[in-house]
Coordinates of C-alpha atoms in Angstrom, one line a residue:
Chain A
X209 CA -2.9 -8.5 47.4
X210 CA -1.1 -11.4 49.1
X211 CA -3.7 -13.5 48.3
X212 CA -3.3 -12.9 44.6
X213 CA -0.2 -13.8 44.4
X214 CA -0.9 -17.3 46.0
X215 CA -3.4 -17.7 43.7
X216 CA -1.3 -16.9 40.9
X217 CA 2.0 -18.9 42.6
X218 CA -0.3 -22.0 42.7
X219 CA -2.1 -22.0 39.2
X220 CA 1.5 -21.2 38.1
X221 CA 2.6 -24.9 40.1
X222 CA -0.7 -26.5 38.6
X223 CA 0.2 -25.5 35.2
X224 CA 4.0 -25.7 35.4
X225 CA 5.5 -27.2 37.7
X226 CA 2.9 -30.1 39.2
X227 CA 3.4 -33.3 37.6
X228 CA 6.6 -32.0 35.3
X229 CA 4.0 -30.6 32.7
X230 CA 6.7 -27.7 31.7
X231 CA 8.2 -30.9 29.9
X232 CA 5.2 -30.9 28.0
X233 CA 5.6 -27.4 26.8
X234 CA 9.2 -28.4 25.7
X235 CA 7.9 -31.3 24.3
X236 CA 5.4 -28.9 22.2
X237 CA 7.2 -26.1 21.0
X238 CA 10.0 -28.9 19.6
X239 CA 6.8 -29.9 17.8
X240 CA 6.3 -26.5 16.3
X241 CA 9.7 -25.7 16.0
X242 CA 10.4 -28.3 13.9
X243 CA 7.4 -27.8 11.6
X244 CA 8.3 -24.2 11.4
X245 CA 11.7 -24.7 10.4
X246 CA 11.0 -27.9 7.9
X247 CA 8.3 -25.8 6.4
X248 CA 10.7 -22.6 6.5
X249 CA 12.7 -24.5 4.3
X250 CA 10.6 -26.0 2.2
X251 CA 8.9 -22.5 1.9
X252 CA 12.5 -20.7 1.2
X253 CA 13.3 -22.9 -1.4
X254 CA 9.7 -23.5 -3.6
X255 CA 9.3 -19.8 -3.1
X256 CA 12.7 -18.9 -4.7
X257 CA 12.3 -21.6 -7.7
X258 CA 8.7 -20.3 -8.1
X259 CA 9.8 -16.1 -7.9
X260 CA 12.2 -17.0 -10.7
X261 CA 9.5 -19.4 -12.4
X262 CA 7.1 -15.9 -12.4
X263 CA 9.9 -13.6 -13.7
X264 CA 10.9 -16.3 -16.9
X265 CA 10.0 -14.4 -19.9
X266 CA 10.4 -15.3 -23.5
X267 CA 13.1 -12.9 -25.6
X268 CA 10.7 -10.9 -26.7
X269 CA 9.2 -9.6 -23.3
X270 CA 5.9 -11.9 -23.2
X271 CA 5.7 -14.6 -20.1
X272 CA 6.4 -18.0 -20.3
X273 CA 3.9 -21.2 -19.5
X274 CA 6.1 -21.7 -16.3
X275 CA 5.3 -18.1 -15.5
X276 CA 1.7 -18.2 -15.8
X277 CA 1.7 -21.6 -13.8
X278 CA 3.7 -20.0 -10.9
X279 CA 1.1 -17.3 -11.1
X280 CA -2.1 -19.9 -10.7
X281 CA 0.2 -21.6 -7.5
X282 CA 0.2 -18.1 -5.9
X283 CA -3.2 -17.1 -6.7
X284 CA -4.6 -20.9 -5.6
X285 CA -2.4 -20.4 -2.4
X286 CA -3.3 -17.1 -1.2
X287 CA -7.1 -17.1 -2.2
X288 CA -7.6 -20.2 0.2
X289 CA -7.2 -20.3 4.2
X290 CA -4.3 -22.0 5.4
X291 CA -6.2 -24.4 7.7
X292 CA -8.1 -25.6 5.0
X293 CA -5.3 -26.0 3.0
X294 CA -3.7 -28.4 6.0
X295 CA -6.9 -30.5 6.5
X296 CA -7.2 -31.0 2.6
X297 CA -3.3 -32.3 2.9
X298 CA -4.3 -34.5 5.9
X299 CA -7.5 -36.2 5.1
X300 CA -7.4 -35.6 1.1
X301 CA -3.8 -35.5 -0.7
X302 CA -1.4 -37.5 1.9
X303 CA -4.4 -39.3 3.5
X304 CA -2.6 -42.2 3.7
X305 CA 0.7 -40.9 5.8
X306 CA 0.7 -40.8 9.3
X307 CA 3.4 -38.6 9.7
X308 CA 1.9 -35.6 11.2
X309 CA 4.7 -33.7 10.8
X310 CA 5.9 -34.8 7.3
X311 CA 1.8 -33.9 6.3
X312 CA 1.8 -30.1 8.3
X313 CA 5.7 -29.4 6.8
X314 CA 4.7 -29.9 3.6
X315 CA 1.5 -28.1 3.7
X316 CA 3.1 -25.1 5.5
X317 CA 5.7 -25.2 3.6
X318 CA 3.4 -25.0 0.4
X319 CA 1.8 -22.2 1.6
X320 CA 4.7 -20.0 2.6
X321 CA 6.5 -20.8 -0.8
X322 CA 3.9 -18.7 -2.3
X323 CA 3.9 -15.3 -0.3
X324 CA 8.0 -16.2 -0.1
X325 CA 7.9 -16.6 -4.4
X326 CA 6.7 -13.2 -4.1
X327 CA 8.4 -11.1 -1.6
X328 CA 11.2 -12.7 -3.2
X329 CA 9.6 -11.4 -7.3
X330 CA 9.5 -8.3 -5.9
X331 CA 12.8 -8.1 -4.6
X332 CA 14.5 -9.3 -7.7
X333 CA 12.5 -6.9 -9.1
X334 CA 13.6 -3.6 -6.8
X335 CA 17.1 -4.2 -8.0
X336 CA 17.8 -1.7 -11.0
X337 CA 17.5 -3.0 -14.5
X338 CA 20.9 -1.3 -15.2
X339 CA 22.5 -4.2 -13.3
X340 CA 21.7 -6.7 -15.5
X341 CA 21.8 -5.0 -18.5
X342 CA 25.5 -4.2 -17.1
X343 CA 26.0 -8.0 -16.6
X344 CA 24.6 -9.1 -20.0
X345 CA 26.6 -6.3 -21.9
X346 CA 29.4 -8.1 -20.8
X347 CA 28.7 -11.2 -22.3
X348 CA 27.8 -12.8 -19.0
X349 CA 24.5 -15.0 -19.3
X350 CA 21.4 -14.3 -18.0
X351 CA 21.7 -17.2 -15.1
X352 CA 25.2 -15.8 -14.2
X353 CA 23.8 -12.6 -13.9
X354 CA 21.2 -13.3 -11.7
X355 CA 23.3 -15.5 -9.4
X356 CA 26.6 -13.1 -9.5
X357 CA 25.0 -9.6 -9.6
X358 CA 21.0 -9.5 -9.3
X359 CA 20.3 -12.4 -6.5
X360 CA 23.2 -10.8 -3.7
X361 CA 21.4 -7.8 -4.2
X362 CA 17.6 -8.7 -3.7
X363 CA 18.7 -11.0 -0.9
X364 CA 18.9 -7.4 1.3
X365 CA 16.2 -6.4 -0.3
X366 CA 14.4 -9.7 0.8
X367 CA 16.0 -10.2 4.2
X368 CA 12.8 -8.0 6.3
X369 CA 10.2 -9.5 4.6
X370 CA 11.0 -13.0 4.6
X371 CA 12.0 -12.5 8.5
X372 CA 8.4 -11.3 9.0
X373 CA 7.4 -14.2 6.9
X374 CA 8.8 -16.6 9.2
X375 CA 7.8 -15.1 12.4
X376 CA 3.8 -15.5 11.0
X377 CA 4.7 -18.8 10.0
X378 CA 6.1 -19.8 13.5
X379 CA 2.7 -18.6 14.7
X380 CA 0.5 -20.3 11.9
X381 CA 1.7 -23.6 12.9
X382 CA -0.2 -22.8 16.0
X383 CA -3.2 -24.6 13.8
X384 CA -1.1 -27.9 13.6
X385 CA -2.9 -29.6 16.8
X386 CA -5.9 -30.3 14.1
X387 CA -3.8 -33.0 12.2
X388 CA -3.7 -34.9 15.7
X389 CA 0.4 -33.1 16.2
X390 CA 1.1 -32.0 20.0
X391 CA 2.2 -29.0 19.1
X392 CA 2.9 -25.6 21.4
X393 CA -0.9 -24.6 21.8
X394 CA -2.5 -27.7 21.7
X395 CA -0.3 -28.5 24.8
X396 CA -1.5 -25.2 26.5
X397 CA -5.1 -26.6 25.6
X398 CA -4.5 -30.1 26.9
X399 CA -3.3 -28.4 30.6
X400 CA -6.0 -25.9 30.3
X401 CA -8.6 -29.2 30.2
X402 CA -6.5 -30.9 32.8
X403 CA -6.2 -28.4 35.5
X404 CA -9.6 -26.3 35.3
X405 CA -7.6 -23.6 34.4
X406 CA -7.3 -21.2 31.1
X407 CA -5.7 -18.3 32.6
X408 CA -1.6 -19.8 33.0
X409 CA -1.1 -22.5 30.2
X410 CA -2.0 -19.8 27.5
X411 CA -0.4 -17.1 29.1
X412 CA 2.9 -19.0 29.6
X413 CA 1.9 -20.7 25.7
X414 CA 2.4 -16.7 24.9
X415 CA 5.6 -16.0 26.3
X416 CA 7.0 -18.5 25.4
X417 CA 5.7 -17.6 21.4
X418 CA 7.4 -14.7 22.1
X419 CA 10.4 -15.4 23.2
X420 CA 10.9 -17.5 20.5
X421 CA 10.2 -15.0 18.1
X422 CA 12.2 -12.1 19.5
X423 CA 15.2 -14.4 19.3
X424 CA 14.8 -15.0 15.9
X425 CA 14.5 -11.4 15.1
X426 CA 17.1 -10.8 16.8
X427 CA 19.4 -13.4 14.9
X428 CA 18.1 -12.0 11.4
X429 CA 18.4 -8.2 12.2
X430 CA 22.1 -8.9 12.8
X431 CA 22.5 -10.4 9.4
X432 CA 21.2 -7.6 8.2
X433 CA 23.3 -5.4 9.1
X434 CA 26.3 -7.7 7.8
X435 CA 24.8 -8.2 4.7
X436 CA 24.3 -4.3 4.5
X437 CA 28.6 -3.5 4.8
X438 CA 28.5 -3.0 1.0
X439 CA 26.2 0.3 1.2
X440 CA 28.4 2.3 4.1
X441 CA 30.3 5.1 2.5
Chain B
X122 CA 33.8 -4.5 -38.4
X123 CA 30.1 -3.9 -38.2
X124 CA 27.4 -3.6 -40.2
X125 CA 23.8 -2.4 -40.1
X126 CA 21.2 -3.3 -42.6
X127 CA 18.1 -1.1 -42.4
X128 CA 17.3 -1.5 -38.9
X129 CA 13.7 -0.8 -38.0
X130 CA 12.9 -0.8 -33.8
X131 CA 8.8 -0.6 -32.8
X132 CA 8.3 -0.2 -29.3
X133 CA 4.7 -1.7 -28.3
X134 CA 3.6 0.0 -24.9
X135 CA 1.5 -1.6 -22.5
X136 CA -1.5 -0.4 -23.8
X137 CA -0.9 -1.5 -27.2
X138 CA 0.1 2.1 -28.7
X139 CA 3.0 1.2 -31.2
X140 CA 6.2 3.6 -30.8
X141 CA 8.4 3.4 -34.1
X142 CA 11.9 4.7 -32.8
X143 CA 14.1 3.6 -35.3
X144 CA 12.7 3.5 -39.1
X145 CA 15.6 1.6 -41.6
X146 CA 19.1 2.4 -40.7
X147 CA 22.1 1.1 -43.0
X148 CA 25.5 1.9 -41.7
X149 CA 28.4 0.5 -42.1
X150 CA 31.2 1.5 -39.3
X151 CA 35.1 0.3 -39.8
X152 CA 38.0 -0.5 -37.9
X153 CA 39.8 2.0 -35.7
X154 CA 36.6 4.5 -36.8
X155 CA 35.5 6.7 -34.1
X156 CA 31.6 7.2 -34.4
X157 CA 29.7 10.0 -32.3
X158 CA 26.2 9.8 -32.9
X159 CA 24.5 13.1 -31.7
X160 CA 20.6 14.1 -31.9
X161 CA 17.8 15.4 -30.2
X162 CA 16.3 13.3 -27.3
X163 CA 13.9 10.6 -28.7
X164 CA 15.9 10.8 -31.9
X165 CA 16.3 7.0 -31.2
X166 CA 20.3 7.2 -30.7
X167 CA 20.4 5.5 -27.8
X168 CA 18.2 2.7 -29.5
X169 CA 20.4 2.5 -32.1
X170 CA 23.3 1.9 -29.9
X171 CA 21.8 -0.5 -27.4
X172 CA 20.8 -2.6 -30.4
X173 CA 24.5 -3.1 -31.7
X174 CA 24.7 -5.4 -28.7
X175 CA 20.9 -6.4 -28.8
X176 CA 20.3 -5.2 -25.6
X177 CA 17.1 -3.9 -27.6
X178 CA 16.4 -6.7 -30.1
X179 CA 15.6 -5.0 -33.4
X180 CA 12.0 -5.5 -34.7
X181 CA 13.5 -6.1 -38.2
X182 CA 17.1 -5.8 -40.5
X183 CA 20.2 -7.0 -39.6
X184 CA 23.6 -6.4 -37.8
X185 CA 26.5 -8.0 -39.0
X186 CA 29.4 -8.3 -36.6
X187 CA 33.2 -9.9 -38.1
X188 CA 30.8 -11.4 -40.5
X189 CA 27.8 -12.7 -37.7
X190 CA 24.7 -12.2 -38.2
X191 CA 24.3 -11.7 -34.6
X192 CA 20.4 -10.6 -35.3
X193 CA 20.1 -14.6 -36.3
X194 CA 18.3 -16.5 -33.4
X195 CA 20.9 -18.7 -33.1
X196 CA 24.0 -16.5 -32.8
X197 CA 25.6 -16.9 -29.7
X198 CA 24.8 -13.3 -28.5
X199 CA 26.7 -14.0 -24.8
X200 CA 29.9 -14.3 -27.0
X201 CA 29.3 -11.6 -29.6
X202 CA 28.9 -9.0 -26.4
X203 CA 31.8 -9.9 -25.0
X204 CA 33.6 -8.6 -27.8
X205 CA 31.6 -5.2 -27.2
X206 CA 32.1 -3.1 -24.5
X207 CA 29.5 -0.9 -23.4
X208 CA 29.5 2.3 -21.0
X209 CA 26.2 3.5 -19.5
X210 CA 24.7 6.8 -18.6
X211 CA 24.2 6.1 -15.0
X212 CA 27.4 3.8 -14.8
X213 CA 25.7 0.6 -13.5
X214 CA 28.6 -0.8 -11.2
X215 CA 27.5 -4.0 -9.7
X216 CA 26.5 -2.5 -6.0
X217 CA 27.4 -6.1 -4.1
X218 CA 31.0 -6.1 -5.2
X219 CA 34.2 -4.1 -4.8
X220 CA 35.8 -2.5 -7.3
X221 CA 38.2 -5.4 -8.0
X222 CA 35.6 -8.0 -8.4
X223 CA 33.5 -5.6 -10.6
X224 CA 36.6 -5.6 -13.0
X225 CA 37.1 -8.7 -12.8
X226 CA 34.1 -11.2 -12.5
X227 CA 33.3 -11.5 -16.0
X228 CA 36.8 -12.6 -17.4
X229 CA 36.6 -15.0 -14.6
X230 CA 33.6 -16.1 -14.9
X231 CA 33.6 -16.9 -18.6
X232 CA 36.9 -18.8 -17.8
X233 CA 39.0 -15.7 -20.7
X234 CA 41.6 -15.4 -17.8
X235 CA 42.7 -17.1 -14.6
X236 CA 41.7 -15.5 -11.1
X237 CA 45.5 -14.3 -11.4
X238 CA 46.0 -12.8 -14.9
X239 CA 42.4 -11.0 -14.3
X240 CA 43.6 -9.0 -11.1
X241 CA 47.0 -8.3 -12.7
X242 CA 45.2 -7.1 -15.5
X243 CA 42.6 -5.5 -13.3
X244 CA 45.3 -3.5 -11.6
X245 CA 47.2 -2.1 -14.5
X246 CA 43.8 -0.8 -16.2
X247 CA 43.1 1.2 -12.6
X248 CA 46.6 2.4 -12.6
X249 CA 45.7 4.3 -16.0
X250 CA 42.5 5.6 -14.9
X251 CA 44.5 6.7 -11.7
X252 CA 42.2 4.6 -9.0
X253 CA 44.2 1.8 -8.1
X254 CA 43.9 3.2 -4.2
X255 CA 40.3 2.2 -5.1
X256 CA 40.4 -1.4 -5.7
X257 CA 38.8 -2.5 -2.5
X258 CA 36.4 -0.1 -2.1
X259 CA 32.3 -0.4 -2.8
X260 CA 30.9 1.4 -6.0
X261 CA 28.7 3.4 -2.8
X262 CA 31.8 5.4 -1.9
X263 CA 33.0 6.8 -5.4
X264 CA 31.9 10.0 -7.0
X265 CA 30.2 10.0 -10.4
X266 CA 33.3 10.7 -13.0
X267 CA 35.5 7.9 -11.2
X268 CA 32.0 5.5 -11.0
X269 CA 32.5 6.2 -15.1
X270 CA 36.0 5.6 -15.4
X271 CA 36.2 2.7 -13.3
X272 CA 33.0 1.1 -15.6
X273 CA 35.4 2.3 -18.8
X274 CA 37.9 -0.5 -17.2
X275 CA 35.4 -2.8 -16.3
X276 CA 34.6 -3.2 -20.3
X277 CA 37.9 -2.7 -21.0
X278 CA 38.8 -6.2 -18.9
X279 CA 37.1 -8.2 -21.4
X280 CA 39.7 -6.7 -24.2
X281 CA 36.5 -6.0 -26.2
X282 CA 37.1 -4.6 -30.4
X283 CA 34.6 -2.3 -30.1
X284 CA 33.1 -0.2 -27.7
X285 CA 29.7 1.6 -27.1
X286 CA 28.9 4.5 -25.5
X287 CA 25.7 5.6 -24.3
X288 CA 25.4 9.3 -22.9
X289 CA 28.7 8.5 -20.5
X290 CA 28.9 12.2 -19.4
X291 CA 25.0 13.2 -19.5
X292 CA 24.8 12.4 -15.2
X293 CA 28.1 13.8 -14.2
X294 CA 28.5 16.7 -12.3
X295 CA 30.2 19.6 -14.6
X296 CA 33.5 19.5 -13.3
X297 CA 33.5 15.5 -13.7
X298 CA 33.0 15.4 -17.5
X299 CA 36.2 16.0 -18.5
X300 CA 38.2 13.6 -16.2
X301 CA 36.0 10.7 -18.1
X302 CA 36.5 12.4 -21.6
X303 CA 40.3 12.1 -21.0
X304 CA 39.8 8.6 -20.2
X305 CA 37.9 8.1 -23.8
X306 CA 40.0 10.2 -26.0
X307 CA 43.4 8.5 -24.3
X308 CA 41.4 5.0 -25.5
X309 CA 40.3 6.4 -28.9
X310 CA 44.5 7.6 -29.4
X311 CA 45.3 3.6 -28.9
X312 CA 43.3 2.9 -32.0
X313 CA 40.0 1.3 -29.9
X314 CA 37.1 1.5 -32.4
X315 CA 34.3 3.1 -30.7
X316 CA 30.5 4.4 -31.4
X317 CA 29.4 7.1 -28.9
X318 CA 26.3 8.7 -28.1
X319 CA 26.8 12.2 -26.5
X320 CA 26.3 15.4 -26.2
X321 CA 29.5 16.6 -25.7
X322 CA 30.0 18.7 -29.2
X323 CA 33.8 19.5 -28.6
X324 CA 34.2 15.6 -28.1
X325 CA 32.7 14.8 -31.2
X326 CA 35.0 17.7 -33.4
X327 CA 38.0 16.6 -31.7
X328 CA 38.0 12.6 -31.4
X329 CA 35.2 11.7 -34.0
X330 CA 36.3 10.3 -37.7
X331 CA 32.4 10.5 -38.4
X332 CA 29.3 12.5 -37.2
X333 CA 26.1 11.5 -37.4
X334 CA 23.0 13.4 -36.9
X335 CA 20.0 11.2 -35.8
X336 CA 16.0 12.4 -35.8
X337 CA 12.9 10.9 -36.0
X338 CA 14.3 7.3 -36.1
X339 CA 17.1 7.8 -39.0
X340 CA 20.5 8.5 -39.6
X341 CA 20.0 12.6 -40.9
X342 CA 23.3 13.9 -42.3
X343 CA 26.9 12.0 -41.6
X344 CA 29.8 14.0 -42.2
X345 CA 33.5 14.5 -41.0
X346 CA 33.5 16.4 -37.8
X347 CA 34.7 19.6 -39.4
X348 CA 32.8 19.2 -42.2
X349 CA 29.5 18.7 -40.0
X350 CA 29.7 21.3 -37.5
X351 CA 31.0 23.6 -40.7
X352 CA 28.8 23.6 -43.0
X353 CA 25.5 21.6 -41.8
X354 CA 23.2 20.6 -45.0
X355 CA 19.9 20.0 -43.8
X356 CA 17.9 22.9 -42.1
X357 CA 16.6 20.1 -39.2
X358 CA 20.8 19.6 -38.2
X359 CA 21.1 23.8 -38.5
X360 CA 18.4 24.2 -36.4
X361 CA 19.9 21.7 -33.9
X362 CA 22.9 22.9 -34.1
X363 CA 22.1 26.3 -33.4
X364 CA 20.8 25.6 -30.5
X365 CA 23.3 23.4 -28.8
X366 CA 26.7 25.1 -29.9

């Protein structure tokens, strides 16, 4: 048993502490933090613009060019693996930029916009039609309707979805190490190869995934529950 | 004040079945007039009423509003309906905003009155209904009848000429229907023209100037109240009424 835990204290010192590596970890998950979040926003915002680019319909209740165009984005987006999708950025579209980060950002951020565009469709669309007919009876427009009435109500509807959006895409990025970016698990791998040793680097790779993650679900939950004041009796 | 000009309204489902609901109505409705429109369900009523403010465009004819065309493409429809207030059956209080800001959001927002004047305004409507104590609270915590009257004001905000009715008392709880029926007849007393859709026949013989008796898409018999629920002509409105009074 005491031997055990020497073995485990020392791979722990290999993989941690021996030649400051834990600043390598740091280093890494800043790497996919910051993807995550650039692409998070990125992701936020196409998916909102494309959500409202699906629902555009003509007056008389058939869809719009822009609509079926958001619809091929989606289709394109989800029917095709997201590594792919990154190496086709990298070595195809943005070829010429060696921004690692700029190149996985955008590509992520591509990606999520469409499974964002429609968790945030069907949001808009969860919100009764009675609302906006309410809004439009009263002369309001149809933008000032969605922004007043319809859009402060889908964004509860939204709020658990996109959070578990975000937490896959945190973990996605884990793929960024193939367009040459240090990222979290490429770190990991990089100690694993130094030290003879798989066991620690992924293990400590995972909690620190998790941690991460737990915070941020956390942090959303309680918004949540502020955004949801309106519905207590 | 408004005229129809015969008003046809196809609905085309999904599957490509067409659904003809309302088949050429002409009416012409004044000033100060107090329409109820009454009719078995899928008589088209509620159609008919929901296109007055084209929140059902018409498939053909026209509605003429102060001399609009508002059925004309190019008619400013977002100023037309804020001339027209409209009441719903299930009320339809924006959910993300207190009472207040349901009141007041669209004078506001389309810049009729300042922040000020709207809650001033806001105010003195709730006072009448009796739920100024409610200003601040969330549609959520109101029952049913004071959801309605509080929507009455909200249309009332915009100091509309007309106002539409669509089945306001057909989801209240018994004992809440006549609490908004005050609220209406106290507004039909000031003079407010108004077109209603109910089925609330002792409203209709005591605040209606016309009746009208809607099936199968047009306008059936239209009488005064007493002369309608008196002496009925055609057999369809006898039968209906026989089995509602």
């Amino acid at each position: 048993m005491q031997e055990w835990f020497l073995r485990i204290a020392d791979q722990f010192n290999q993989s941690f502490i021996y030649k400051d590596r834990w600043k390598l970890y740091l280093d890494g998950l800043g790497i996919t933090l910051e993807v995550s979040l650039f692409s998070a926003l990125i992701g936020l915002v196409l998916g909102i613009f494309v959500a409202l680019m699906r629902l555009s319909q003509k007056e008389d209740g058939r869809s719009t060019i822009l609509s079926k165009i958001a619809g091929a984005y989606i289709d394109v987006i989800r029917g095709t693996p997201a590594v792919v999708q990154l190496l086709i950025m990298w070595f195809i579209i943005m070829n010429n930029s060696k921004n690692g980060i700029l190149v996985a950002s955008i590509s992520f951020g591509i990606n999520s916009g469409a499974y964002i565009a429609e968790i945030v469709r069907a949001g808009i669309l969860a919100v009764d039609k009675g609302q906006t007919e309410a809004g439009r009876s009263l002369g309001l427009s149809n933008a000032q309707t969605m922004i007043y009435i319809i859009i402060p109500q889908a964004i509860k509807n939204v709020l658990p979805p996109i959070c578990n959006e975000f937490v896959t895409l945190i973990k996605e990025t884990a793929i960024i190490g193939y367009v040459s970016l240090d990222d979290l698990t490429r770190v990991a791998n990089q100690i694993t190869s130094a030290s003879y040793n798989a066991f620690m680097p992924l293990i400590i790779a995972a909690v620190i995934y998790f941690v991460i993650i737990k915070i941020l679900t956390l942090l959303i939950g309680k918004l949540e529950r502020r955004l949801r004041k309106s519905d207590n009796r | 004040m408004i005229t129809v000009k015969d008003l046809h309204k196809t609905f085309i489902n999904p599957d490509g079945a067409k659904n003809q609901v309302l088949r050429g109505i002409n009416y012409e409705i004044n000033k100060g007039e107090k329409i109820v429109v009454i009719g078995p369900s899928g008589s088209g009523k509620s159609t008919f009423l929901r296109c007055l403010n084209l929140l059902e465009r018409p498939t053909s004819g026209q509605i003429i509003f102060d001399g609009i065309d508002i059925t004309n493409p190019k008619a400013d429809i977002n100023m037309v309906r804020q001339d027209m207030g409209m009441v719903f059956q299930h009320f339809n209080l924006f959910n993300n905003l207190t009472i207040m800001d349901n009141i007041t959001l669209a004078p506001v927002k389309l810049k009729i009155m300042s922040k000020e004047e709207a809650n001033e305004k806001a105010l003195s409507l709730l006072e009448r209904v009796n739920l100024k104590d409610k200003a601040d609270a969330y549609p959520v915590s109101l029952s049913g009848g004071q959801k309605q009257r509080i929507a009455i004001v909200r249309s009332l905000a915009m100091n509309p000429k007309l106002m539409l009715f669509d089945e306001p008392t057909s989801a209240l709880d018994p004992e809440m229907v006549g609490e908004v029926l005050e609220v209406m007849k106290e507004l039909a007393d000031n003079g407010m023209t108004m077109v209603v859709v109910t089925h609330e026949m002792g409203f209709a013989r005591e605040v209606g100037t016309k009746v009208l008796f809607m099936d199968e898409g047009n306008i059936m018999e239209e009488n005064t109240p007493y002369e309608f629920f008196n002496s009925p002509k055609s057999p369809r409105l006898k039968d209906f009424l026989s089995k509602v009074l």
